[in-house]
Amino acid sequence: MTRHARAIRALLAGTALLATGFSATAAVAQSKIAVITPYLSQPGTQFYVEAFEAAAEGKDWDVNVIDTAGDVAAVISRIEDMVTQNVDAIVINVDPTQVTAGLQSAKDAGIPVIGMDAGADPLLVTNITSNGYAMAAETATYVADRIDGAGNVVMFVFEAFPPVQVRGVVADAVFGNFPDITILDHVTPDVSDGGIADSRAKMEAILAANPEPGSVKAVWAAWDQPALGALQAIEAAGRGGEGIVITGIDANPQAREAIAAGGNFEASVAQDFKGIGATAADVVARVLAAEEIKQGSIYVPTQLITASNAAE
Amino acid sequence: MLTLLRRYGTLVGFAAILIFFWVSLPDTFMTARNWLNISQQMSMLIVVASGMTIVMVMGDFDLSVGSMASLAGIVAAILFTFDYPIWAAVSVALLVGLAGGAVNGLLISFVGILPFVATLATLTMLSGVAFVVSGGKTISGRAIPESFGNFAREGIALGDWGGVAVSLPNLTIVAIVVVALVWVLLEQTTFGRRLYAIGGNIEAAHLSGVAVRRLKLIAFSLTGGTAALAGIMYASRVASSNPTQGSGLMLNAIAAVFLGSTLSEHGEPRLLYTIVGVLVLGVLDNGLTQLSVDSYVRQILVGGIILLAVSTSSYARRLN
């Protein structure tokens, strides 16, 4: 019989094991907010979520962060569970078109869903993100200003990816407003290896075709990788001293390092991930206070990164 | 008593989990709506686990089901971008699944490679093919026909339950049909009995005239086919396709079969017990999410429960 008892005890231990998970959930809070993402292990997402939690601290919220470890279908499942649980608001960081099933069930239940750099969608109250148009305008005007509104500019663009495509459109508009700026080429690099190597190869070809010093005044890149590739090409060709101005967008660590070094790569734009998280918390508070949010997208300002602040 | 515990320990544990959630979540857990949600959430895993049961009955594994699910989703989505009708794209994706499974079967039964090694290799290859075919990108948005995405959102209306409109989701219906078919195949046909014979003693089965190689080939093809079907269901649910999206299915399917096998007389996999295994995993995910338990703690608990169930079962068997 003792053997049986032991086996039963082992079974009961399972229930005890379950119970250990719940100690923290007893606290009663006024508003239940669920933050659901498949991407918590990615640095950008971590910044949003941490900033969201920090901003939520002063408020009377019970914030439940759910990571589905890359599984997008599980995001739908967890949204459904949160709808069942009748939470007060849901914040997502995932492409809304992929979780429409979950968003629909939230809408049917009258639960507001806010996007945290998710993408605009009619089923979201609003989406908090960086302004891609403004980021491109920031670097394009920097370039135009640095070359005194005159000279040949090489543009690195990428039409296939919508968020990057808009950057190219805006830069074209800015350069088009300067009659003495000529766009030498719109280059679309092959990004299958990350984009740096092919951008370098394409830039080397352009430099070879334009050997006169001053025949290329600037390189405007829609993101950082082509800017880094162009920088390598210019340095390898021994033309680093011509004052060719390079700009990128995103301010990734490698780009910041290059900008801080004070060479041709002069500027990039950083998204304010923490600001996106904090703004999302602010928007949730406004939605809970029954304020109507009119914009489908709420933009968080970005920051121009130059040699003076690249190391920050 | 001991036999009862060994056979029904997992069931008792499952009941304990259910009661625990019922008590902790009195308003939301034991509701028709929530259970239909769970059935929909688990439908893809049910289909993969059913297919996995077919090969595990013979004592084999198929590690490639997750990659196969991803690839099938990608194949269907790529065909959508070329304006193929839905039925054609889905059929081709299912055929890819059957063919991939047949390759596994050939490697294992005719070339003689261990299932673990053979399907590990095809796991990597199928995943690579999914990346190559899709260019590593997520196919979504307008490329996916609206009615394909709507399929996973719709169902058969069951009327009002306590003021809430409830419907039986299409994905759940697909899962039920697959379970019914696989159950008949494994439990009611000579084919199924022969698979169990292979699992019991492959030498004896061979000597008594069972066409082991041919049966294995067919079994692995079916597993590949169910994996592809699950991948298509996944693609419909997220209205998009990504070369890695099925990867989580494989380990959960194996876990469900193991959990279920603790319920059977000799520890062999049985389809309906596999479904109990899937439900344990699904109910844990659903209930713990509703209780706001940290998603990482959830993973630890799920692993712990599998260990507990399997060790209770084998411990009791040893005492017997």
XYZ file of C-alpha atoms in Angstrom:
632
model
C 0.000 0.000 0.000
C 2.865 2.372 0.794
C 4.014 1.895 -2.747
C 0.662 2.980 -3.985
C 0.694 5.926 -1.677
C 4.062 6.937 -3.030
C 2.839 6.798 -6.572
C -0.218 8.841 -5.668
C 2.006 11.358 -3.955
C 4.031 11.687 -7.141
C 0.829 12.467 -8.960
C -0.246 15.037 -6.418
C 3.126 16.692 -6.786
C 2.033 17.556 -10.299
C -0.806 19.665 -8.985
C 1.527 21.292 -6.490
C 3.913 22.062 -9.331
C 1.084 23.819 -11.112
C 0.183 25.827 -8.062
C 3.687 27.303 -7.740
C 3.129 29.315 -10.876
C 0.274 31.296 -9.461
C 1.641 32.955 -6.372
C 2.087 36.294 -8.129
C -1.392 36.464 -9.624
C -3.361 36.987 -6.439
C -2.943 40.766 -6.416
C -6.125 42.512 -7.462
C -5.609 45.333 -9.928
C -8.105 47.581 -11.585
C -7.151 47.275 -15.231
C -5.833 44.144 -16.857
C -3.570 44.792 -19.843
C -2.092 42.004 -21.961
C 1.018 42.613 -24.078
C 1.351 39.847 -26.680
C 4.271 39.347 -29.070
C 6.115 36.503 -30.733
C 9.345 38.544 -30.787
C 10.265 39.235 -27.146
C 13.772 37.854 -27.644
C 14.568 40.548 -30.227
C 16.315 43.665 -28.894
C 13.880 46.242 -30.343
C 10.855 44.451 -28.899
C 12.539 44.128 -25.521
C 13.049 47.891 -25.414
C 9.378 48.551 -26.220
C 8.106 46.085 -23.656
C 10.431 47.240 -20.873
C 9.519 50.871 -21.499
C 5.830 49.925 -21.557
C 6.148 48.128 -18.213
C 8.096 51.030 -16.716
C 5.414 53.487 -17.833
C 2.711 51.187 -16.471
C 4.279 51.032 -13.035
C 2.720 54.223 -11.695
C -0.682 53.231 -13.013
C -3.032 50.790 -11.350
C -2.495 48.136 -14.023
C -1.945 44.416 -14.025
C 0.315 43.980 -17.056
C 0.676 40.454 -18.442
C 3.468 40.081 -21.011
C 3.015 37.011 -23.210
C 5.756 35.808 -25.557
C 4.845 33.033 -27.972
C 8.498 32.464 -28.979
C 8.099 33.117 -32.691
C 4.749 31.334 -33.067
C 2.322 33.717 -34.798
C -0.682 31.352 -34.649
C -0.146 31.163 -30.891
C -0.524 34.964 -30.776
C -4.069 34.478 -32.115
C -4.695 31.787 -29.488
C -3.441 34.000 -26.680
C -5.518 36.962 -27.911
C -8.559 34.642 -27.820
C -7.668 33.570 -24.279
C -7.349 37.212 -23.213
C -10.718 37.977 -24.798
C -12.201 35.067 -22.830
C -10.600 36.570 -19.744
C -12.172 39.928 -20.681
C -9.031 42.045 -20.191
C -9.359 45.819 -20.493
C -6.887 46.263 -23.349
C -4.491 44.246 -25.491
C -1.203 45.529 -26.913
C 0.383 43.592 -29.786
C 3.759 43.691 -31.488
C 3.172 41.537 -34.564
C 1.977 42.146 -38.142
C -1.784 42.681 -37.633
C -2.709 41.101 -40.977
C -1.369 37.791 -39.645
C -3.527 37.817 -36.508
C -6.798 39.111 -37.987
C -8.679 36.135 -36.504
C -7.672 37.194 -32.989
C -8.234 40.908 -33.623
C -11.728 40.170 -34.887
C -12.620 38.256 -31.732
C -11.305 41.161 -29.621
C -13.343 43.627 -31.648
C -16.470 41.487 -31.312
C -15.959 41.517 -27.545
C -15.350 45.268 -27.502
C -11.774 44.971 -26.241
C -9.417 47.634 -27.650
C -6.197 46.405 -29.301
C -3.285 48.815 -29.660
C -0.355 48.167 -32.009
C 3.167 48.723 -30.705
C 5.125 49.129 -33.964
C 2.801 46.502 -35.439
C 1.568 48.156 -38.636
C -1.605 50.117 -39.250
C -4.810 48.084 -39.421
C -8.522 48.921 -39.256
C -8.947 46.411 -36.418
C -6.446 48.299 -34.245
C -7.362 51.384 -32.231
C -4.095 52.835 -33.436
C -0.491 51.838 -34.081
C 2.458 53.515 -32.383
C 5.536 53.614 -34.579
C 8.368 55.700 -36.013
C 7.617 57.926 -38.963
C 9.396 56.412 -41.948
C 8.634 59.491 -44.038
C 10.223 61.780 -41.476
C 13.287 59.584 -41.063
C 13.995 59.706 -44.799
C 13.393 63.458 -44.947
C 15.825 63.917 -42.058
C 18.767 62.259 -43.832
C 17.888 63.560 -47.301
C 17.827 67.164 -46.093
C 21.084 66.498 -44.228
C 22.686 65.393 -47.496
C 21.268 68.319 -49.509
C 22.492 70.733 -46.884
C 25.994 69.241 -46.652
C 26.570 69.396 -50.424
C 25.107 72.899 -50.661
C 22.255 71.726 -52.829
C 24.420 70.792 -55.810
C 26.126 67.689 -57.202
C 25.671 64.013 -58.032
C 23.994 61.770 -55.475
C 23.827 57.958 -55.469
C 20.711 56.499 -53.862
C 20.415 52.999 -52.404
C 16.745 51.987 -52.285
C 14.601 48.866 -51.861
C 11.182 48.885 -53.476
C 10.105 45.387 -52.420
C 9.813 46.156 -48.699
C 7.104 48.791 -48.075
C 8.633 50.464 -44.986
C 11.891 51.005 -46.898
C 10.146 51.889 -50.148
C 8.523 54.999 -48.596
C 11.930 56.224 -47.512
C 13.104 56.257 -51.133
C 10.012 58.162 -52.279
C 10.556 60.877 -49.672
C 14.270 61.243 -50.433
C 13.459 61.558 -54.148
C 11.013 64.352 -53.338
C 13.578 66.208 -51.231
C 16.362 65.926 -53.839
C 13.880 66.808 -56.602
C 13.362 70.166 -54.926
C 17.035 71.103 -55.539
C 17.540 71.852 -59.269
C 21.313 71.362 -59.063
C 21.219 67.935 -57.448
C 21.386 65.050 -59.935
C 20.531 61.507 -58.939
C 23.332 59.491 -60.530
C 21.651 56.139 -59.918
C 18.914 54.379 -57.924
C 20.652 51.197 -56.790
C 18.744 48.210 -55.380
C 21.341 45.980 -53.732
C 20.988 42.215 -53.414
C 20.168 41.753 -49.734
C 20.426 37.964 -49.535
C 23.827 38.222 -47.798
C 22.820 41.121 -45.577
C 23.302 43.861 -48.154
C 26.738 45.203 -47.293
C 28.811 43.148 -49.726
C 26.638 43.706 -52.782
C 26.249 47.414 -52.007
C 30.015 47.671 -51.882
C 30.336 45.946 -55.258
C 27.691 48.221 -56.806
C 29.355 51.318 -55.343
C 32.777 50.235 -56.635
C 31.306 50.045 -60.126
C 29.805 53.537 -59.793
C 33.112 54.965 -58.528
C 34.942 53.339 -61.442
C 32.477 54.915 -63.862
C 32.913 58.338 -62.226
C 36.661 58.640 -61.602
C 36.864 62.466 -61.355
C 37.178 63.751 -57.757
C 33.939 65.500 -56.868
C 31.920 63.624 -59.493
C 30.092 61.815 -56.674
C 29.127 64.206 -53.902
C 26.971 62.006 -51.685
C 25.462 58.571 -51.059
C 21.960 58.433 -49.580
C 21.008 54.948 -48.361
C 17.512 53.920 -47.274
C 18.997 51.811 -44.481
C 22.413 51.336 -42.889
C 23.794 48.260 -44.663
C 24.204 49.885 -48.116
C 25.714 52.943 -46.450
C 28.321 50.707 -44.807
C 28.969 48.949 -48.119
C 29.393 52.292 -49.901
C 31.775 53.458 -47.175
C 33.940 50.354 -47.695
C 33.985 50.934 -51.452
C 34.961 54.595 -51.113
C 37.733 53.826 -48.636
C 39.028 50.875 -50.691
C 39.136 53.069 -53.798
C 41.270 55.596 -51.907
C 38.635 58.286 -52.357
C 37.888 58.806 -48.664
C 39.440 62.280 -48.850
C 37.036 63.665 -51.479
C 34.431 64.505 -48.868
C 31.733 62.180 -50.209
C 28.885 62.389 -47.684
C 27.158 59.099 -46.756
C 23.937 58.717 -44.760
C 21.971 55.672 -43.613
C 18.812 55.033 -41.588
C 18.225 52.899 -38.431
C 21.503 53.726 -36.642
C 22.487 50.114 -35.995
C 25.592 49.540 -33.838
C 27.925 49.092 -36.815
C 26.648 52.332 -38.350
C 27.029 54.222 -35.076
C 30.621 53.015 -34.853
C 31.354 54.196 -38.401
C 29.696 57.578 -37.741
C 31.591 58.009 -34.467
C 34.858 57.319 -36.306
C 34.316 60.588 -38.173
C 34.764 59.330 -41.752
C 32.528 59.700 -44.798
C 29.555 57.997 -43.094
C 28.190 61.105 -41.416
C 24.616 60.515 -40.327
C 21.838 58.030 -39.654
C 18.480 58.127 -37.844
C 17.648 56.201 -34.681
C 14.181 54.997 -33.809
C 13.144 55.665 -30.246
C 12.132 52.152 -29.161
C 11.661 53.192 -25.549
C 9.560 56.135 -26.667
C 7.352 53.768 -28.675
C 6.791 51.585 -25.582
C 6.100 54.572 -23.326
C 3.755 56.154 -25.880
C 1.897 52.846 -26.208
C 1.316 52.869 -22.441
C 0.135 56.466 -22.675
C -2.299 55.581 -25.471
C -3.635 52.626 -23.463
C -4.289 54.997 -20.554
C -6.148 57.365 -22.878
C -8.210 54.520 -24.345
C -9.084 53.282 -20.845
C -10.200 56.820 -20.035
C -12.655 56.443 -22.927
C -10.853 58.944 -25.145
C -11.427 58.395 -28.848
C -8.150 57.991 -30.769
C -8.558 59.398 -34.237
C -5.220 58.634 -35.920
C -4.584 55.149 -37.285
C -0.872 55.716 -36.621
C 0.786 57.677 -33.852
C 4.359 58.641 -34.640
C 7.135 58.817 -32.096
C 9.935 61.269 -32.991
C 13.219 59.840 -34.214
C 16.692 61.192 -33.623
C 19.366 62.194 -36.126
C 22.623 60.484 -35.233
C 25.855 62.274 -36.183
C 29.438 62.107 -34.918
C 28.448 64.284 -31.968
C 25.943 61.811 -30.481
C 26.741 58.469 -32.145
C 28.517 57.072 -29.106
C 25.626 57.684 -26.713
C -5.156 -0.384 -7.756
C -1.648 -0.062 -9.070
C -2.723 -0.998 -12.578
C -5.486 1.549 -12.352
C -3.040 4.227 -11.274
C -0.593 3.362 -14.015
C -3.257 3.437 -16.669
C -5.292 6.301 -15.388
C -2.712 8.383 -13.527
C -2.451 10.764 -16.461
C -6.223 10.940 -16.732
C -6.497 11.698 -13.003
C -3.806 14.345 -13.419
C -5.703 15.815 -16.365
C -8.898 15.859 -14.313
C -7.005 17.579 -11.484
C -5.789 20.237 -13.927
C -9.300 20.747 -15.254
C -10.773 21.069 -11.777
C -8.021 23.442 -10.769
C -8.712 25.746 -13.725
C -12.456 25.426 -13.259
C -12.143 26.555 -9.652
C -9.600 29.301 -10.401
C -11.495 30.624 -13.420
C -15.123 29.950 -12.523
C -16.592 32.347 -15.078
C -14.517 31.684 -18.143
C -12.903 28.243 -18.198
C -15.711 25.672 -18.352
C -17.657 27.501 -21.025
C -18.645 26.262 -24.473
C -16.914 29.263 -25.985
C -13.620 28.591 -24.253
C -13.645 24.894 -25.168
C -14.394 25.672 -28.779
C -11.499 28.139 -28.640
C -9.215 25.449 -27.247
C -10.334 22.986 -29.914
C -9.522 25.541 -32.577
C -6.196 26.477 -31.015
C -5.177 22.811 -30.847
C -6.603 21.723 -34.211
C -3.249 21.919 -36.021
C -1.456 20.029 -33.276
C -4.210 17.394 -33.259
C -3.670 16.788 -36.971
C 0.126 16.559 -36.664
C -0.072 14.398 -33.545
C -2.526 12.051 -35.262
C -0.063 11.596 -38.092
C 2.796 11.206 -35.626
C 0.850 8.447 -33.864
C 0.799 6.431 -37.105
C 4.598 6.117 -37.172
C 5.058 5.991 -33.414
C 2.811 2.929 -33.339
C 5.673 1.178 -35.164
C 8.161 2.562 -32.653
C 9.430 5.143 -35.167
C 9.570 8.936 -35.161
C 9.160 11.652 -37.718
C 11.139 14.735 -36.760
C 10.460 16.435 -40.088
C 6.741 17.178 -39.537
C 7.321 20.781 -38.439
C 9.436 21.625 -41.476
C 6.940 19.808 -43.672
C 4.120 21.920 -42.242
C 6.090 25.109 -42.947
C 6.932 23.976 -46.475
C 3.331 23.036 -47.274
C 2.153 26.471 -46.134
C 4.819 28.127 -48.284
C 3.968 25.987 -51.327
C 0.271 26.873 -51.058
C 1.058 30.575 -50.564
C 3.490 30.671 -53.522
C 0.860 29.067 -55.734
C -1.631 31.706 -54.541
C 0.749 34.411 -55.751
C 0.551 32.787 -59.211
C -3.255 33.005 -59.003
C -3.863 29.280 -58.658
C -7.337 28.483 -57.299
C -7.417 27.527 -53.624
C -8.292 23.869 -54.225
C -5.360 23.457 -56.619
C -2.827 25.137 -54.322
C -3.997 23.122 -51.333
C -3.911 19.867 -53.315
C -0.374 20.497 -54.526
C 0.734 21.333 -50.971
C -0.820 18.090 -49.697
C 0.915 16.133 -52.463
C 4.218 17.711 -51.455
C 3.517 16.415 -47.938
C 2.762 12.893 -49.116
C 5.855 12.900 -51.344
C 8.094 14.225 -48.570
C 6.738 11.570 -46.227
C 7.356 8.915 -48.877
C 10.990 10.047 -49.097
C 11.251 9.567 -45.326
C 9.688 6.132 -45.703
C 12.095 5.165 -48.497
C 15.142 6.276 -46.522
C 14.004 4.375 -43.442
C 12.598 1.158 -44.869
C 14.537 0.670 -48.112
C 17.855 2.423 -47.448
C 17.719 1.363 -43.809
C 18.597 4.622 -42.056
C 17.383 5.088 -38.471
C 14.204 7.217 -38.395
C 15.853 9.680 -36.035
C 18.747 10.305 -38.418
C 16.735 10.144 -41.647
C 14.001 12.532 -40.512
C 16.521 14.845 -38.841
C 18.193 15.160 -42.234
C 14.905 15.736 -44.053
C 13.870 18.223 -41.335
C 16.886 20.333 -42.290
C 16.388 19.839 -46.010
C 12.660 20.643 -46.025
C 13.299 23.719 -43.929
C 15.985 24.780 -46.413
C 13.609 24.214 -49.329
C 10.951 26.330 -47.587
C 13.498 29.161 -47.277
C 14.653 28.826 -50.876
C 11.135 28.724 -52.316
C 9.950 31.711 -50.275
C 13.214 33.655 -50.448
C 13.097 33.696 -46.631
C 10.153 36.101 -46.685
C 6.726 35.972 -45.086
C 4.050 35.751 -47.765
C 1.037 37.698 -46.564
C -1.444 40.413 -47.391
C -3.080 40.533 -50.782
C -1.168 37.489 -52.060
C -3.339 35.289 -49.825
C -6.939 34.929 -51.084
C -9.396 36.354 -48.594
C -11.543 33.231 -48.544
C -8.484 31.143 -47.604
C -7.885 33.256 -44.486
C -11.609 33.410 -43.758
C -11.847 29.620 -43.672
C -10.007 29.520 -40.340
C -12.182 32.318 -38.964
C -15.506 30.738 -39.785
C -17.452 27.753 -38.612
C -20.868 26.222 -38.248
C -23.095 28.334 -36.014
C -24.287 26.449 -32.929
C -26.633 29.160 -31.731
C -26.530 31.234 -28.572
C -25.065 29.959 -25.318
C -25.712 32.323 -22.460
C -26.102 35.262 -24.792
C -22.890 34.623 -26.705
C -22.977 33.429 -30.311
C -21.044 30.182 -30.502
C -19.881 28.311 -33.586
C -17.986 25.122 -34.278
C -14.795 26.359 -35.981
C -13.908 24.955 -39.411
C -10.403 24.087 -38.183
C -11.928 21.989 -35.404
C -14.078 20.171 -37.951
C -11.011 19.388 -40.070
C -9.238 18.040 -36.983
C -12.222 15.849 -36.050
C -12.372 14.407 -39.563
C -8.645 13.611 -39.508
C -8.946 11.972 -36.099
C -11.873 9.866 -37.301
C -9.997 8.720 -40.403
C -6.775 7.900 -38.563
C -8.724 6.141 -35.807
C -10.462 3.878 -38.321
C -7.154 3.248 -40.061
C -5.250 2.314 -36.909
C -7.936 0.576 -34.888
C -10.280 -0.970 -37.434
C -8.181 -2.137 -40.369
C -5.643 -4.874 -41.048
C -3.211 -2.107 -41.989
C -3.449 -0.667 -38.471
C -3.106 -4.030 -36.755
C -0.004 -4.746 -38.816
C 1.552 -1.435 -37.786
C 0.993 -2.426 -34.156
C 2.541 -5.806 -34.938
C 5.628 -4.058 -36.303
C 5.762 -1.920 -33.171
C 5.420 -4.998 -30.953
C 8.143 -7.043 -32.573
C 9.434 -6.115 -35.992
C 11.220 -9.453 -36.526
C 8.143 -11.488 -35.664
C 5.999 -9.278 -37.863
C 8.415 -9.731 -40.740
C 8.586 -13.506 -40.302
C 4.826 -13.811 -40.169
C 4.601 -12.265 -43.595
C 3.916 -8.584 -42.849
C 5.295 -6.410 -45.640
C 7.233 -4.243 -43.213
C 8.946 -2.052 -45.795
C 5.832 -1.266 -47.766
C 3.818 -0.544 -44.633
C 6.484 1.795 -43.304
C 6.579 3.616 -46.627
C 2.813 4.131 -46.520
C 2.825 5.104 -42.832
C 5.501 7.757 -43.296
C 3.712 9.114 -46.382
C 0.535 9.528 -44.344
C 2.456 11.294 -41.581
C 3.917 13.668 -44.171
C 0.433 14.255 -45.563
C -1.050 15.147 -42.166
C 1.893 17.444 -41.449
C 1.236 19.246 -44.733
C -2.464 19.538 -43.892
C -1.578 21.063 -40.519
C 0.733 23.515 -42.292
C -2.104 24.575 -44.594
C -4.423 25.001 -41.591
C -1.752 27.133 -39.902
C -1.369 29.266 -43.023
C -5.126 29.781 -43.122
C -5.254 30.732 -39.449
C -2.563 33.401 -39.790
C -3.590 34.263 -43.384
C 0.075 34.180 -44.275
C 2.986 31.862 -44.648
C 6.489 31.963 -43.305
C 9.272 29.384 -43.791
C 9.549 28.594 -40.077
C 5.993 28.794 -38.838
C 5.386 25.069 -38.344
C 8.565 24.365 -36.408
C 6.904 24.350 -32.986
C 4.556 21.527 -33.937
C 7.045 18.664 -33.983
C 8.108 18.553 -30.335
C 4.577 19.182 -29.100
C 3.256 16.358 -31.265
C 5.837 13.915 -29.903
C 5.114 15.125 -26.361
C 1.379 14.566 -26.869
C 1.911 11.038 -28.143
C 4.155 10.227 -25.176
C 1.715 11.734 -22.700
C -1.103 9.758 -24.302
C 0.830 6.514 -24.346
C 0.985 6.553 -20.532
C -2.748 5.781 -20.686
C -2.544 2.607 -22.749
C -2.173 -0.932 -21.501
C 1.387 -1.602 -22.620
C 2.499 1.976 -23.114
C 1.900 1.822 -26.862
C 0.533 4.923 -28.614
C -3.232 4.965 -29.167
C -4.859 7.722 -31.172
C -7.555 8.694 -28.710
C -4.998 8.830 -25.905
C -2.819 11.024 -28.110
C -5.775 13.406 -28.329
C -5.923 13.444 -24.521
C -2.217 14.325 -24.603
C -2.888 17.204 -27.008
C -5.734 18.414 -24.801
C -3.482 18.409 -21.723
C -1.020 20.677 -23.556
C -3.797 22.873 -24.959
C -5.658 23.243 -21.696
C -2.430 24.159 -19.902
C -1.666 26.862 -22.460
C -5.190 28.223 -22.339
C -5.702 28.053 -18.585
C -2.274 29.333 -17.577
C -2.587 32.234 -20.030
C -5.923 33.145 -18.502
C -4.340 33.009 -15.062
C -1.597 35.408 -16.274
C 1.159 32.918 -15.577
C 4.466 33.966 -17.162
C 4.850 32.321 -20.567
C 8.280 30.979 -19.648
C 7.023 29.435 -16.416
C 4.389 27.755 -18.566
C 7.062 26.009 -20.609
C 8.730 24.709 -17.454
C 5.399 23.412 -16.135
C 4.531 21.665 -19.392
C 7.902 19.889 -19.456
C 7.534 18.994 -15.780
C 4.098 17.498 -16.299
C 5.288 15.343 -19.199
C 8.166 14.059 -17.064
C 5.840 13.431 -14.150
C 3.270 11.543 -16.203
C 5.804 9.363 -17.979
C 7.794 8.624 -14.828
C 4.680 7.819 -12.791
C 3.607 5.435 -15.485
C 6.949 3.673 -15.856
C 7.484 3.579 -12.076
C 4.115 1.907 -11.545
C 4.840 -0.541 -14.352
C 8.138 -1.528 -12.748
C 6.376 -2.183 -9.439
C 3.923 -4.394 -11.243
